[in-house]
Each structure stands twice: as C-alpha cells, then as structure tokens.
C-alpha cells in the first residue's frame, strides 16, 4: 500500500459572500482507511465534503488527487475521479427501478434500445457487492431507507469508486441496519476503498474509523486516532466553555402551561408524556429520527396523532388544528425556516404578521394599522437587522430570518413557544440573541420547548432535558444532573419498539 | 442596482446629483412598472402607425374589447397568486351566461333573478374546482381542466347547442349608457372589487402567503383550504360576470362563447407581472396585461393584419413580455 493519499484537501477555504464556512482545513484520505470528520452542526463538514463531490469549488487552497493538483468543477468530474458521495438525503429516483437507478446515465444499449437483460444482470452484480438481495426490477422507492442507502453504495461501487464519502449514513438507520452497513464498510476498506465518514455518534467512531479530523467553526482543530476517548473528542469538538455561550437565567417555575399525556402516533412516537411550567425551558434531545420533530409538530397541531391529549393552560386542544393551538397560545418555530417558516418572497412585515392576519381582522378586513404597529414593535424588540419592514425576508441573514419567525409568535402573544432547532444555520451572535429572547420569554411567564441536536445548547439553555429515543421518552433529566454523557446514553438507549 | 447608484457619491455638485437621482428614480419606475411602460410604448407605436388609434371612439373600443378578458383575468389573478391555475374560466363564463339566458327565457324568471342564477352557476363551478383542489388534492391544472370540459358540456346540454337570447338586464350590461359602454364600467367595478379583496381583506393577503409558501402559511394558522376554495369560487364568479357581459354584447348566450379565453386570461395575468409559481400578482398588472392584448388586437385590426398573423404576434408578445420580466427579476 502506497503512502500517497487518494485525495487531499490542502488548506482549503470556502467563503459564501462575507461568511467563511470552511477556513484553511487540510484532510488526507488514504486507500483502505476510514477518515472520520467530526464537528458540531454548522461546523462546515458538509461544505468540506461538497468540495470533493464537485458541488462547491474551494475559494482558496487546492484539491490534490493521487499527488496531482486537480480541479473538481462539478459532480461529473468528481465521479470521473472515482469519488462517490452518499449524501444525507438520498438521491434515488423513487419511481424508477433499482436497476435503472444503479445504471442511470449509462444504461446498456443494443440497437439503440435499452438492453434490459444486461441492465438487470449488471445491477444484480452491483447489488451483490453490498450483500443486498432484492429484485432489481422493483421501484427504488419501495425499499426502506437502509436498503436505498445500500443501493446508492452499490451504484457508487459499480462506477468503480475508490473513494466513498458517507455523510451521516447512520442517521436514519436502526441498530441492526447500522451493523449491516458497518459490515459492508469494513469489507470495502479491506478491498482498498478509501472512505470519509461523517457521524454525530461518537461511539460509531471507535467502531469504524481509523483517524478523526475534528473541525470547529470551519477551522481545523486536530487530527487524532479513532481510539481517542469520547470525552476528549467532545472537548475538541465543542472547544469552548459552555457557560459563556449560554446565558440561561433560570426563572422559578410556576403553574403548568403545557401538559402532554400519552401522545402516540403509530410508526412515529409512542406514549410521550411531559409537562412544561411557566418560566421553564424544556430541552428535547435525541438522535435524528428519534421522533422529536414529529412530537412537537403534533403538539402544535401541524400533524395528526392517534391517541393521547395535549393540554394548554388546563384546556385540551383539538387534534391537528393549528389555529386552535395558536389561539390557545402555542407557537411553533419549525425546523427548516425556509421550507416551513417563511414566505421568502414576502416582506418582513407580512411575515411577522401571518399568525395574527386572520385573528386580528374585523369584518374580514385586514387590521392594517395594528399589523404594521405590531410588526415594527417586534422587529425593534428583536433587533432584526433589515433595511426596513418592506424588505424581502429572503434577503436577510439566517439569524435575522429566524428572528422573524420567532417574532411572529411574540407578536401573536404566544405563551408556549416550541422551537425546533432554533439556531441551526444561525451565526454565533444571533444565537446568543435568540437565547436572550428565550430568557425574556420565560421571565415574562412563558414556557419554551426547545428541540435541538446541539448538545451543548440543550445542556446550556434547558432547565430540564427530555431525551427521546426511538419514538419514546427515554428519560427526563434536571439540568444540574445532565451532561453530555448522561444525555447521550439515554439517547442511544435500546427501547423495544414496534418500528420495522 | 439602481439604489446603489443613487447612494454613490459620483457627483460633487448638488444639482447634478439631483439629476442622477431623478434618473435613478425613473429607472426604478420603469423597472417596477415594466408592463405599464410596455403598454405606453405599444400605444405610441400604434398611434404612429395609424392615427385612427388615438380617437376617443377607438379607445372605448379597446376598452370594450379588453373587458371580457380583463374580468376573467382578475378572477384568474386570485388563483395564480396562490400558485394555482384556472383553465375553466372560459367554459364557466359560457355556462353562467347560458344558465342566465335559459332561466330567463325558458323558465320565465325575472331578469334580475336570471342574472343571479348566472352568478350562482359561476360560484358553484368555482367552488367545485376549489374543493377538488383543496380537499380532493387534485392538482389545480387537472381539477380545472375537468371543469373546462364539464362546464362546456353542460352549456351545450342546457342550450341544446342553440343560442338563447339574454334577459334584458344582461343585454343592458353589454350595451351603453349614453357614450359610456357598460362593459368598461363593469370592468372597472370588478377591478376595484378585485383590488379590494387582494389588498384590504385578510383572506386576500392570505392568498399571497399561501402562494408564497403553503406550508409556512398553514403553520402560521392561515386556513389554507378555505383560502384555496375561496380563490376558485371568486374566479368562478368573475368568470360568470365576464360571461354575462360577453353574452350581453351579442344579446344572446352562445354555446361556444369564450372558447380559448382561459389562455388569454392567463396571458394577461402573466404579462401583468404575476408569477405562475405563486405569491406575486396585482390587479393593476392584470388590467395592463389585458389592455396590452386588446391594444395589439385592435391596432393590428386597424392595420389590416390578418387574424392568423395576429395569433402569431400575440404569442411572441407573451414570450417577450415574460422573458423581460424574468431577466429583470434575476438582475435585482
């Protein structure tokens, strides 16, 4: 085995406008080795691998393939170099057959027609390499996530990939499926395929990785062996003192504002019960796919549920009725603000006013003066940085966009705020402002339920932490008793479930 | 772009800076009102080509010619703002007019009652399309394509394929009061109603939210389904009014009336600056769009251009108008 890396990202940086997402990072990937990329959400991992995948070109630094500086301007070029990327969101066309997906863009032809026999033969061959025995004629969408992932890997291997980039491949898999995937990965490693592996699950690093590159805020922090103890990895990844970053001011909890009893939706979450009091921040932690988002959306009336009750200030809420939940004082700041939170083409004022648009109307007429007054008051209070209330919300920065979504509920007078990943894609300054706002809400007698995948944030801002695992409540911890370890061990706790 | 020019201190003297900023303001205005500028340019060109264009009589003619498409297009604007499309407006217009004529003629209903029947027909057709879209989850294109066929078929069933004379009040709507043509009055009234709904009613503002991002609107507590049913219902009513005006002009409801008008109405909305992706669109823009179409038809008629070539030219105008708009949006 030669010592020359297959691929080197050599002092690469990536800037989007004024924001530097990746800052002078170097990563080497060798044959038959698994290089783990570790970092918090937003640390720049995805941007980094996207440079190898041909999605972004580095703003500075170079990419070296087999010792030669190389440009990878697009995904085709990346593919031609033998680099295959399995993105977090799978890229299969669900209505096409497994075989067509594997052979896409290079269907075997005879007399100008697709040679189906040959296509199925090649596809079956590819599927065998990943130990997947499914009918290549079936539509890819009929397979579960784990098998779809394997189909993508099979496709990559049939393209003669010698470098495989796996972006959080285990995020939506069950324990059993992960074991199977790791079996395949180990086998590929022994065959000399180099791999980049991204995961938030620290225990997976020791299980599968060879070496770990830690990045934080877009900067290279360290490269350590995969056998490095977990606490040390966490320290490298988080890096700073949690206390300074999270200005939580505890408020003595008062009467219960929100109680959830036995909330269940088959296949998503089971028997979820908890209570949040006025003045309290309840953090909800758990792995991706643990059902956190599903639960909070059901509470806010955005999605239906099968059984259970949601009670706000002593009154049960009707199932699946957003307007009723809003009237009762519940406000949901959804996970993906661009997809679910904002009308990007509309003005800041309009976006701030949607929750009160219908309820403040008299005889069906817009309360124009009231809407304008509320919007300017809340924009000032949250210090939304904008050219004016008439500016398109899509032109604001991520942090200011998030403030607008939050502001909508402040303006509606919501007392129970449900924040799903409130600081994702938000810069550090705006993050602290959002935390301050959470303090103000609880100080004023409101309650906050915060779903977050950033453990330091959950630990730093919550009064109590509810940990979900596999659709169930794995445990509730008081902030004083919680640390990374106790939360993570609950999050990965095996819970018997009826999920397939 | 122009804003940055305005703030750049390129000139030392105050007067010339003023000139700059006026120029920038004009540029801003042109860029914001592309359709209006296009309409004015078109009018000037027509006037140069044929002096007959700018006579009061001819301008009223343009208004009359624009009226039916403009009223249909006002209704279409609501739908397009919510990112939908209503292909049934031409058929619904014909059916509504036919029902009004039929109830007046064959059932002997008083003219005002017959007119009301016509309007209710449009409302019912629109609500059916809206319900199919909002509750039946049919894509708007399919739901209204079905309604296009159903309404046209019903028009033929009701009329037996034979034109029916319109009730007196409908004929009055198609005529003139003194020098003032009633279709133009109806056009202005419906435009004002449309503007009021979109700009002053909460459900009108909600239409923009639904079209801009349906899921965000839903999560903010906006009753998305009610909004969707409302826009198709409004489109149906506006189509009924357009159909009544059209039949009134001919003093008879024709079974094949307004065939193909759905495309003209969509063209008017799009020329007026709305986006088929939803969230954008104004009544004033739609009016301009309808006038652009009418001015081109009228001018080409005055110039004796054959009707066949007119179709070609109108197609090109639609492509160019929307193309310019797309380029402009990209720049800003």
XYZ file of N, CA and C in Angstrom, chain A residues 87-319:
699
model
N -25.013 11.248 -0.097
C -25.486 12.385 0.688
C -26.500 11.925 1.711
N -26.707 12.803 2.684
C -27.677 12.507 3.733
C -29.060 12.302 3.130
N -29.438 13.204 2.223
C -30.686 12.999 1.514
C -30.363 12.114 0.323
N -30.984 10.960 0.275
C -30.664 10.019 -0.785
C -31.118 10.572 -2.123
N -30.384 10.198 -3.170
C -30.594 10.806 -4.475
C -31.275 9.864 -5.457
N -31.917 8.812 -4.974
C -32.539 7.869 -5.898
C -33.840 8.451 -6.443
N -34.187 8.049 -7.664
C -35.487 8.404 -8.236
C -36.438 7.292 -7.837
N -37.374 7.590 -6.943
C -38.097 6.509 -6.292
C -39.032 5.770 -7.231
N -39.440 6.416 -8.328
C -40.380 5.729 -9.217
C -39.663 4.808 -10.207
N -38.355 4.974 -10.370
C -37.620 4.112 -11.296
C -37.171 2.837 -10.586
N -36.875 1.818 -11.369
C -36.475 0.549 -10.777
C -35.089 0.679 -10.147
N -34.799 -0.247 -9.254
C -33.481 -0.293 -8.620
C -32.398 -0.349 -9.690
N -32.624 -1.195 -10.694
C -31.610 -1.355 -11.741
C -31.399 -0.055 -12.509
N -32.491 0.623 -12.860
C -32.349 1.884 -13.600
C -31.614 2.923 -12.775
N -31.855 2.917 -11.468
C -31.143 3.852 -10.604
C -29.650 3.562 -10.588
N -29.311 2.291 -10.493
C -27.896 1.933 -10.425
C -27.206 2.274 -11.748
N -27.892 2.031 -12.850
C -27.268 2.192 -14.161
C -27.590 3.543 -14.799
N -28.126 4.468 -14.004
C -28.584 5.731 -14.582
C -27.471 6.447 -15.336
N -27.803 6.904 -16.541
C -26.841 7.652 -17.339
C -25.897 6.768 -18.120
N -25.961 5.467 -17.914
C -25.088 4.552 -18.683
C -25.816 3.232 -18.885
N -27.096 3.339 -19.256
C -27.885 2.138 -19.498
C -27.279 1.364 -20.666
N -27.110 0.053 -20.508
C -26.557 -0.734 -21.617
C -27.535 -0.722 -22.791
N -27.016 -0.569 -23.986
C -27.901 -0.443 -25.143
C -27.590 -1.484 -26.195
N -28.629 -1.849 -26.917
C -28.466 -2.725 -28.072
C -29.341 -2.189 -29.174
N -28.818 -1.924 -30.316
C -29.554 -1.356 -31.453
C -30.308 -0.101 -31.025
N -29.703 0.694 -30.156
C -30.342 1.941 -29.735
C -31.433 1.753 -28.699
N -31.711 0.538 -28.307
C -32.726 0.299 -27.274
C -32.029 -0.134 -25.991
N -32.713 0.094 -24.876
C -32.134 -0.340 -23.605
C -32.115 -1.867 -23.575
N -30.960 -2.412 -23.289
C -30.835 -3.858 -23.172
C -31.175 -4.245 -21.741
N -32.452 -4.591 -21.518
C -32.934 -4.801 -20.151
C -32.235 -5.976 -19.476
N -32.045 -7.055 -20.246
C -31.413 -8.243 -19.667
C -30.045 -7.888 -19.099
N -29.264 -7.162 -19.910
C -27.922 -6.779 -19.487
C -27.989 -5.820 -18.300
N -28.970 -4.916 -18.342
C -29.118 -3.942 -17.255
C -29.375 -4.664 -15.931
N -30.295 -5.638 -15.958
C -30.614 -6.344 -14.716
C -29.425 -7.185 -14.255
N -28.675 -7.730 -15.225
C -27.521 -8.551 -14.853
C -26.475 -7.675 -14.138
N -26.167 -6.528 -14.745
C -25.164 -5.642 -14.146
C -25.630 -5.128 -12.784
N -26.932 -4.816 -12.692
C -27.453 -4.286 -11.435
C -27.356 -5.350 -10.340
N -27.723 -6.586 -10.684
C -27.659 -7.662 -9.694
C -26.224 -7.854 -9.223
N -25.292 -7.763 -10.189
C -23.874 -7.885 -9.852
C -23.490 -6.811 -8.830
N -23.928 -5.584 -9.101
C -23.591 -4.471 -8.206
C -24.217 -4.680 -6.834
N -25.451 -5.156 -6.819
C -26.141 -5.338 -5.540
C -25.446 -6.411 -4.705
N -24.895 -7.420 -5.385
C -24.212 -8.487 -4.659
C -23.023 -7.945 -3.875
N -22.345 -6.939 -4.441
C -21.166 -6.397 -3.760
C -21.516 -5.789 -2.417
N -22.754 -5.389 -2.220
C -23.134 -4.837 -0.921
C -24.041 -5.807 -0.160
N -24.110 -7.040 -0.654
C -24.872 -8.060 0.064
C -26.361 -7.774 0.093
N -26.866 -7.117 -0.951
C -28.285 -6.787 -0.969
C -28.963 -7.683 -1.994
N -29.937 -8.455 -1.544
C -30.608 -9.372 -2.457
C -32.041 -8.927 -2.640
N -32.229 -7.998 -3.566
C -33.583 -7.551 -3.880
C -33.754 -7.660 -5.388
N -34.996 -7.690 -5.818
C -35.301 -7.748 -7.238
C -34.951 -6.402 -7.875
N -34.010 -6.370 -8.820
C -33.622 -5.073 -9.405
C -34.748 -4.427 -10.201
N -35.853 -5.165 -10.439
C -36.970 -4.593 -11.198
C -37.884 -3.751 -10.317
N -37.783 -3.913 -9.000
C -38.741 -3.196 -8.146
C -38.379 -1.721 -8.047
N -39.406 -0.878 -7.876
C -39.103 0.560 -7.767
C -38.261 0.850 -6.531
N -37.284 1.755 -6.683
C -36.370 2.051 -5.579
C -37.127 2.595 -4.380
N -38.210 3.315 -4.625
C -38.967 3.920 -3.537
C -39.630 2.896 -2.635
N -39.768 1.660 -3.137
C -40.422 0.641 -2.321
C -39.481 0.091 -1.255
N -38.193 0.401 -1.361
C -37.239 -0.076 -0.368
C -37.200 0.872 0.824
N -36.826 0.340 1.977
C -36.628 1.190 3.149
C -35.363 2.019 2.984
N -35.200 2.984 3.906
C -34.051 3.897 3.814
C -32.729 3.138 3.799
N -32.587 2.147 4.667
C -31.313 1.435 4.793
C -30.962 0.773 3.475
N -31.966 0.136 2.849
C -31.692 -0.552 1.593
C -31.442 0.438 0.467
N -32.145 1.570 0.499
C -31.881 2.591 -0.521
C -30.435 3.053 -0.433
N -29.968 3.177 0.807
C -28.589 3.616 1.015
C -27.623 2.601 0.408
N -27.927 1.328 0.631
C -27.079 0.283 0.077
C -27.123 0.310 -1.450
N -28.292 0.614 -2.013
C -28.386 0.719 -3.470
C -27.460 1.827 -3.958
N -27.425 2.943 -3.216
C -26.535 4.036 -3.625
C -25.073 3.624 -3.546
N -24.766 2.873 -2.494
C -23.376 2.414 -2.372
C -23.060 1.448 -3.514
N -24.009 0.568 -3.821
C -23.806 -0.372 -4.930
C -23.564 0.387 -6.225
N -24.346 1.437 -6.420
C -24.179 2.262 -7.618
C -22.779 2.862 -7.647
N -22.354 3.396 -6.506
C -21.037 4.019 -6.416
C -19.956 3.002 -6.762
N -20.095 1.780 -6.218
C -19.071 0.771 -6.468
C -19.074 0.349 -7.924
N -20.263 0.279 -8.531
C -20.315 -0.136 -9.931
C -19.701 0.939 -10.816
N -19.581 2.155 -10.285
C -18.908 3.233 -11.014
C -17.407 3.200 -10.756
N -16.960 2.139 -10.126
C -15.533 1.961 -9.804
C -15.041 3.044 -8.845
N -15.869 3.392 -7.887
C -15.450 4.403 -6.927
C -14.340 3.843 -6.049
N -13.297 4.643 -5.839
C -12.237 4.203 -4.924
C -12.218 5.095 -3.694
N -13.087 6.087 -3.729
C -13.216 6.947 -2.563
C -14.701 7.175 -2.326
N -15.156 6.773 -1.162
C -16.574 6.835 -0.852
C -16.776 7.839 0.282
N -17.637 8.816 0.051
C -17.917 9.801 1.092
C -19.299 9.516 1.651
N -19.398 9.256 2.923
C -20.674 8.912 3.546
C -21.055 10.001 4.533
N -22.077 10.783 4.181
C -22.494 11.901 5.034
C -23.615 11.431 5.956
N -23.294 11.233 7.191
C -24.245 10.752 8.203
C -25.085 9.575 7.706
N -24.415 8.504 7.309
C -25.181 7.383 6.738
C -26.037 6.667 7.785
N -25.718 6.822 9.049
C -26.429 6.047 10.069
C -27.583 6.826 10.687
N -27.767 8.077 10.226
C -28.722 8.961 10.900
C -30.125 8.360 10.981
N -30.561 7.689 9.919
C -31.936 7.196 9.946
C -32.000 5.669 10.001
N -30.942 5.035 10.463
C -30.934 3.570 10.462
C -31.164 3.009 11.865
N -31.721 1.802 11.916
C -31.845 1.110 13.205
C -30.496 0.461 13.531
N -30.402 -0.002 14.764
C -29.141 -0.567 15.235
C -28.708 -1.736 14.348
N -29.687 -2.580 14.032
C -29.384 -3.754 13.220
C -28.884 -3.348 11.835
N -29.543 -2.353 11.258
C -29.151 -1.890 9.927
C -27.755 -1.269 9.947
N -27.457 -0.589 11.058
C -26.135 0.028 11.170
C -25.063 -1.057 11.191
N -25.335 -2.141 11.923
C -24.359 -3.236 11.978
C -24.102 -3.794 10.586
N -25.172 -3.962 9.835
C -25.027 -4.479 8.477
C -24.186 -3.524 7.631
N -24.504 -2.230 7.732
C -23.769 -1.228 6.964
C -22.284 -1.250 7.328
N -22.008 -1.364 8.632
C -20.611 -1.366 9.060
C -19.884 -2.599 8.524
N -20.600 -3.705 8.427
C -20.011 -4.910 7.833
C -19.549 -4.630 6.408
N -20.444 -3.997 5.642
C -20.119 -3.666 4.249
C -18.928 -2.717 4.189
N -18.977 -1.697 5.068
C -17.905 -0.690 5.061
C -16.551 -1.342 5.357
N -16.530 -2.238 6.340
C -15.272 -2.895 6.696
C -14.748 -3.705 5.528
N -15.680 -4.361 4.837
C -15.263 -5.177 3.706
C -14.662 -4.299 2.608
N -15.335 -3.162 2.339
C -14.823 -2.253 1.314
C -13.452 -1.731 1.699
N -13.273 -1.486 2.999
C -11.975 -0.991 3.452
C -10.894 -2.026 3.155
N -11.214 -3.283 3.429
C -10.208 -4.317 3.198
C -9.926 -4.475 1.706
N -10.881 -4.031 0.866
C -10.639 -4.087 -0.582
C -9.911 -2.845 -1.083
N -9.582 -1.941 -0.180
C -8.754 -0.803 -0.556
C -9.511 0.473 -0.856
N -10.828 0.504 -0.647
C -11.581 1.726 -0.867
C -11.290 2.699 0.279
N -11.012 3.936 -0.073
C -10.838 4.949 0.959
C -12.183 5.574 1.276
N -12.399 5.960 2.535
C -13.715 6.489 2.887
C -13.643 7.700 3.805
N -14.612 8.580 3.600
C -14.821 9.679 4.549
C -16.147 9.390 5.225
N -16.158 9.466 6.534
C -17.334 9.068 7.283
C -17.719 10.210 8.221
N -18.949 10.698 8.050
C -19.414 11.767 8.939
C -20.469 11.200 9.853
N -20.334 11.451 11.122
C -21.354 10.984 12.056
C -21.304 11.821 13.309
N -22.465 11.961 13.937
C -22.504 12.636 15.229
C -22.392 11.649 16.361
N -22.429 10.374 16.022
C -22.498 9.348 17.066
C -21.084 8.939 17.421
N -20.642 9.430 18.574
C -19.249 9.254 18.943
C -18.871 7.787 19.040
N -19.827 6.942 19.501
C -19.469 5.533 19.692
C -19.202 4.843 18.359
N -19.729 5.418 17.271
C -19.500 4.800 15.964
C -18.079 5.043 15.484
N -17.471 6.110 16.000
C -16.147 6.478 15.508
C -15.127 5.405 15.844
N -15.148 4.962 17.106
C -14.208 3.936 17.501
C -14.527 2.629 16.784
N -15.819 2.389 16.533
C -16.229 1.133 15.929
C -15.760 1.017 14.486
N -15.705 2.137 13.770
C -15.496 2.021 12.334
C -14.304 2.827 11.826
N -13.926 3.895 12.527
C -12.958 4.827 11.952
C -11.513 4.403 12.143
N -10.632 5.039 11.383
C -9.200 4.876 11.578
C -8.622 6.136 12.196
N -9.025 7.260 11.664
C -8.460 8.531 12.096
C -9.584 9.566 12.083
N -9.474 10.571 12.947
C -10.549 11.544 13.087
C -10.019 12.949 12.838
N -10.662 13.668 11.929
C -10.351 15.080 11.749
C -11.455 15.874 12.441
N -11.068 16.700 13.407
C -12.065 17.485 14.127
C -12.047 18.903 13.581
N -13.223 19.412 13.200
C -13.296 20.808 12.802
C -14.332 21.532 13.651
N -14.074 22.804 13.860
C -14.961 23.612 14.690
C -15.061 24.989 14.061
N -16.271 25.474 13.878
C -16.498 26.790 13.263
C -15.713 26.941 11.962
N -15.652 25.858 11.203
C -14.994 25.913 9.910
C -13.486 25.769 9.947
N -12.906 25.684 11.145
C -11.445 25.619 11.246
C -10.986 24.223 11.673
N -9.802 23.843 11.185
C -9.190 22.590 11.588
C -8.792 22.680 13.059
N -9.172 21.659 13.860
C -8.811 21.678 15.282
C -7.724 20.668 15.558
N -7.923 19.431 15.107
C -6.942 18.397 15.410
C -7.198 17.188 14.536
N -6.173 16.382 14.365
C -6.378 15.059 13.781
C -5.872 14.060 14.809
N -6.779 13.167 15.223
C -6.454 12.229 16.303
C -6.849 10.823 15.867
N -6.259 9.799 16.501
C -6.673 8.438 16.175
C -8.117 8.178 16.611
N -8.784 7.244 15.929
C -10.189 6.970 16.238
C -10.361 6.348 17.614
N -9.260 5.894 18.197
C -9.352 5.280 19.523
C -9.376 6.317 20.641
N -9.281 7.598 20.279
C -9.314 8.666 21.275
C -10.593 8.554 22.114
N -10.479 8.672 23.440
C -11.671 8.540 24.283
C -12.726 9.595 23.947
N -13.979 9.227 24.117
C -15.091 10.112 23.743
C -15.041 11.486 24.411
N -14.785 11.559 25.713
C -14.777 12.891 26.349
C -13.765 13.830 25.691
N -12.641 13.257 25.297
C -11.613 14.068 24.639
C -12.122 14.558 23.281
N -12.819 13.674 22.542
C -13.386 14.073 21.247
C -14.394 15.207 21.436
N -15.212 15.076 22.474
C -16.215 16.107 22.743
C -15.531 17.432 23.053
N -14.455 17.346 23.855
C -13.764 18.571 24.216
C -13.199 19.258 22.968
N -12.628 18.444 22.084
C -12.078 19.010 20.852
C -13.182 19.619 19.983
N -14.318 18.927 19.968
C -15.399 19.342 19.077
C -16.072 20.623 19.571
N -16.320 20.701 20.871
C -17.050 21.849 21.431
C -16.083 22.989 21.731
N -14.991 22.652 22.378
C -13.867 23.577 22.452
C -13.969 24.710 23.433
N -15.146 25.243 23.640
C -15.218 26.416 24.484
C -16.085 26.137 25.702
N -15.959 26.996 26.638
C -16.730 26.830 27.854
C -18.197 27.066 27.560
N -19.014 26.151 28.013
C -20.427 26.218 27.697
C -21.111 27.393 28.408
N -20.617 27.708 29.600
C -21.297 28.728 30.416
C -21.364 30.090 29.723
N -20.245 30.499 29.104
C -20.216 31.833 28.490
C -21.185 31.928 27.327
N -21.299 30.810 26.632
C -22.042 30.860 25.392
C -23.541 30.834 25.644
N -23.931 30.276 26.785
C -25.357 30.110 27.032
C -25.776 30.907 28.256
N -26.377 32.033 28.042
C -26.668 32.961 29.127
C -27.977 32.624 29.836
N -28.223 31.360 30.112
C -29.517 31.000 30.703
C -29.655 31.615 32.092
N -30.739 32.354 32.285
C -31.095 32.858 33.611
C -32.330 32.084 34.039
N -32.188 31.286 35.065
C -33.318 30.467 35.489
C -34.392 31.339 36.115
N -35.633 31.002 35.842
C -36.783 31.665 36.442
C -37.485 30.603 37.272
N -37.949 30.945 38.468
C -38.645 29.909 39.240
C -39.877 29.441 38.478
N -40.009 28.134 38.261
C -41.151 27.637 37.515
C -42.454 27.845 38.277
N -43.519 28.147 37.519
C -44.812 28.402 38.121
C -45.831 27.365 37.653
N -47.055 27.833 37.339
C -48.111 26.873 37.011
C -47.801 26.154 35.690
N -48.326 24.937 35.520
C -48.089 24.216 34.282
C -48.793 24.908 33.115
N -48.073 25.121 32.020
C -48.677 25.726 30.832
C -49.086 24.655 29.824
N -48.205 23.697 29.650
C -48.447 22.674 28.623
C -48.272 21.302 29.248
N -49.279 20.449 29.137
C -49.073 19.050 29.510
C -49.452 18.152 28.358
N -48.603 17.197 28.149
C -48.790 16.228 27.073
C -48.938 14.872 27.734
N -49.997 14.164 27.380
C -50.250 12.886 28.048
C -50.422 11.753 27.044
N -49.514 10.812 27.100
C -49.650 9.572 26.321
C -49.762 9.771 24.828
N -49.076 10.788 24.301
C -49.195 11.089 22.873
C -48.558 9.966 22.031
N -49.332 9.457 21.085
C -48.867 8.318 20.286
C -49.283 8.501 18.838
N -48.346 8.289 17.926
C -48.717 8.105 16.523
C -47.934 6.910 16.014
N -48.660 5.958 15.514
C -48.048 4.693 15.117
C -46.933 4.951 14.120
N -45.783 4.361 14.397
C -44.660 4.490 13.487
C -43.819 5.736 13.715
N -44.285 6.668 14.558
C -43.511 7.898 14.770
C -43.101 8.080 16.228
N -44.083 8.017 17.140
C -43.756 8.186 18.564
C -44.799 7.463 19.400
N -44.397 7.081 20.604
C -45.238 6.229 21.430
C -45.278 6.754 22.854
N -46.472 6.965 23.363
C -46.699 7.239 24.777
C -45.794 8.350 25.313
N -45.802 9.489 24.645
C -44.968 10.610 25.083
C -45.766 11.471 26.066
N -45.254 11.630 27.276
C -45.910 12.464 28.279
C -44.882 13.391 28.899
N -45.253 14.652 29.063
C -44.406 15.569 29.835
C -45.199 16.821 30.153
N -44.604 17.653 30.993
C -45.267 18.873 31.407
C -44.249 20.000 31.340
N -44.693 21.178 30.944
C -43.809 22.343 30.961
C -44.505 23.431 31.744
N -43.765 24.043 32.671
C -44.354 25.084 33.517
C -43.972 26.465 33.010
N -44.758 27.436 33.386
C -44.421 28.823 33.068
C -43.040 29.130 33.642
N -42.220 29.802 32.881
C -40.899 30.166 33.360
C -39.837 29.110 33.093
N -40.226 28.076 32.359
C -39.313 26.948 32.208
C -38.889 26.770 30.749
N -37.643 26.319 30.563
C -37.206 25.869 29.243
C -37.012 24.364 29.321
N -37.792 23.645 28.504
C -37.617 22.199 28.431
C -36.869 21.890 27.145
N -35.706 21.276 27.275
C -34.957 20.873 26.088
C -35.347 19.457 25.707
N -35.486 19.221 24.399
C -35.734 17.852 23.962
C -34.546 17.410 23.127
N -33.832 16.407 23.657
C -32.646 15.910 22.972
C -32.941 14.524 22.416
N -32.061 14.059 21.587
C -32.227 12.733 20.997
C -31.544 12.689 19.654
N -31.410 11.490 19.117
C -30.768 11.361 17.820
C -31.746 11.787 16.730
N -31.196 12.088 15.551
C -32.063 12.339 14.404
C -32.898 11.083 14.176
N -34.190 11.266 13.975
C -35.061 10.114 13.754
C -35.657 9.556 15.032
N -35.376 10.212 16.171
C -35.930 9.723 17.437
C -37.384 10.145 17.605
N -37.882 10.997 16.723
C -39.293 11.381 16.784
C -39.533 12.719 17.456
N -38.463 13.505 17.678
C -38.629 14.773 18.403
C -39.487 15.764 17.607
N -39.095 15.977 16.336
C -39.832 16.908 15.489
C -41.278 16.477 15.328
N -41.486 15.177 15.152
C -42.828 14.652 14.956
C -43.700 14.974 16.167
N -43.150 14.802 17.362
C -43.915 15.058 18.576
C -44.286 16.536 18.679
N -43.316 17.418 18.494
C -43.644 18.832 18.698
C -44.579 19.357 17.608
N -44.440 18.820 16.410
C -45.382 19.239 15.362
C -46.796 18.783 15.692
N -46.922 17.577 16.264
C -48.245 17.086 16.653
C -48.824 17.959 17.759
N -47.990 18.383 18.704
C -48.469 19.230 19.798
C -49.003 20.553 19.246
N -48.291 21.094 18.259
C -48.695 22.388 17.708
C -49.857 22.276 16.732
N -50.343 21.051 16.510
C -51.493 20.877 15.632
C -51.120 20.755 14.163
N -49.807 20.717 13.872
C -49.382 20.678 12.475
C -49.593 19.306 11.846
N -49.534 18.263 12.657
C -49.734 16.902 12.173
C -50.704 16.200 13.108
N -51.391 15.180 12.621
C -52.316 14.444 13.488
C -51.584 13.445 14.390
N -52.296 12.917 15.384
C -51.756 11.820 16.186
C -52.885 10.847 16.467
N -52.529 9.659 16.949
C -53.550 8.618 17.128
C -54.245 8.733 18.478
N -53.457 8.694 19.528
C -54.061 8.777 20.855
C -53.261 9.731 21.733
N -53.851 10.081 22.887
C -53.190 10.981 23.810
C -53.881 12.332 23.851
N -53.426 13.212 24.764
C -54.014 14.544 24.867
C -52.930 15.594 24.992
N -53.232 16.768 24.490
C -52.375 17.935 24.669
C -53.212 18.961 25.413
N -52.716 19.415 26.578
C -53.483 20.355 27.383
C -52.680 21.633 27.540
N -53.294 22.758 27.185
C -52.635 24.052 27.366
C -53.454 24.857 28.364
N -52.825 25.278 29.435
C -53.490 26.041 30.496
C -54.794 25.364 30.939
N -54.722 24.047 31.130
C -55.878 23.322 31.641
C -56.905 22.917 30.607
N -56.772 23.438 29.372
C -57.779 23.086 28.358
C -57.186 22.164 27.298
N -57.868 21.054 27.016
C -57.360 20.164 25.967
C -57.480 20.802 24.583
N -56.476 20.588 23.766
C -56.502 21.117 22.402
C -57.112 20.086 21.466
N -57.902 20.536 20.481
C -58.377 19.579 19.476
C -57.200 19.079 18.644
N -57.327 17.861 18.161
C -56.261 17.203 17.405
C -56.037 17.860 16.046
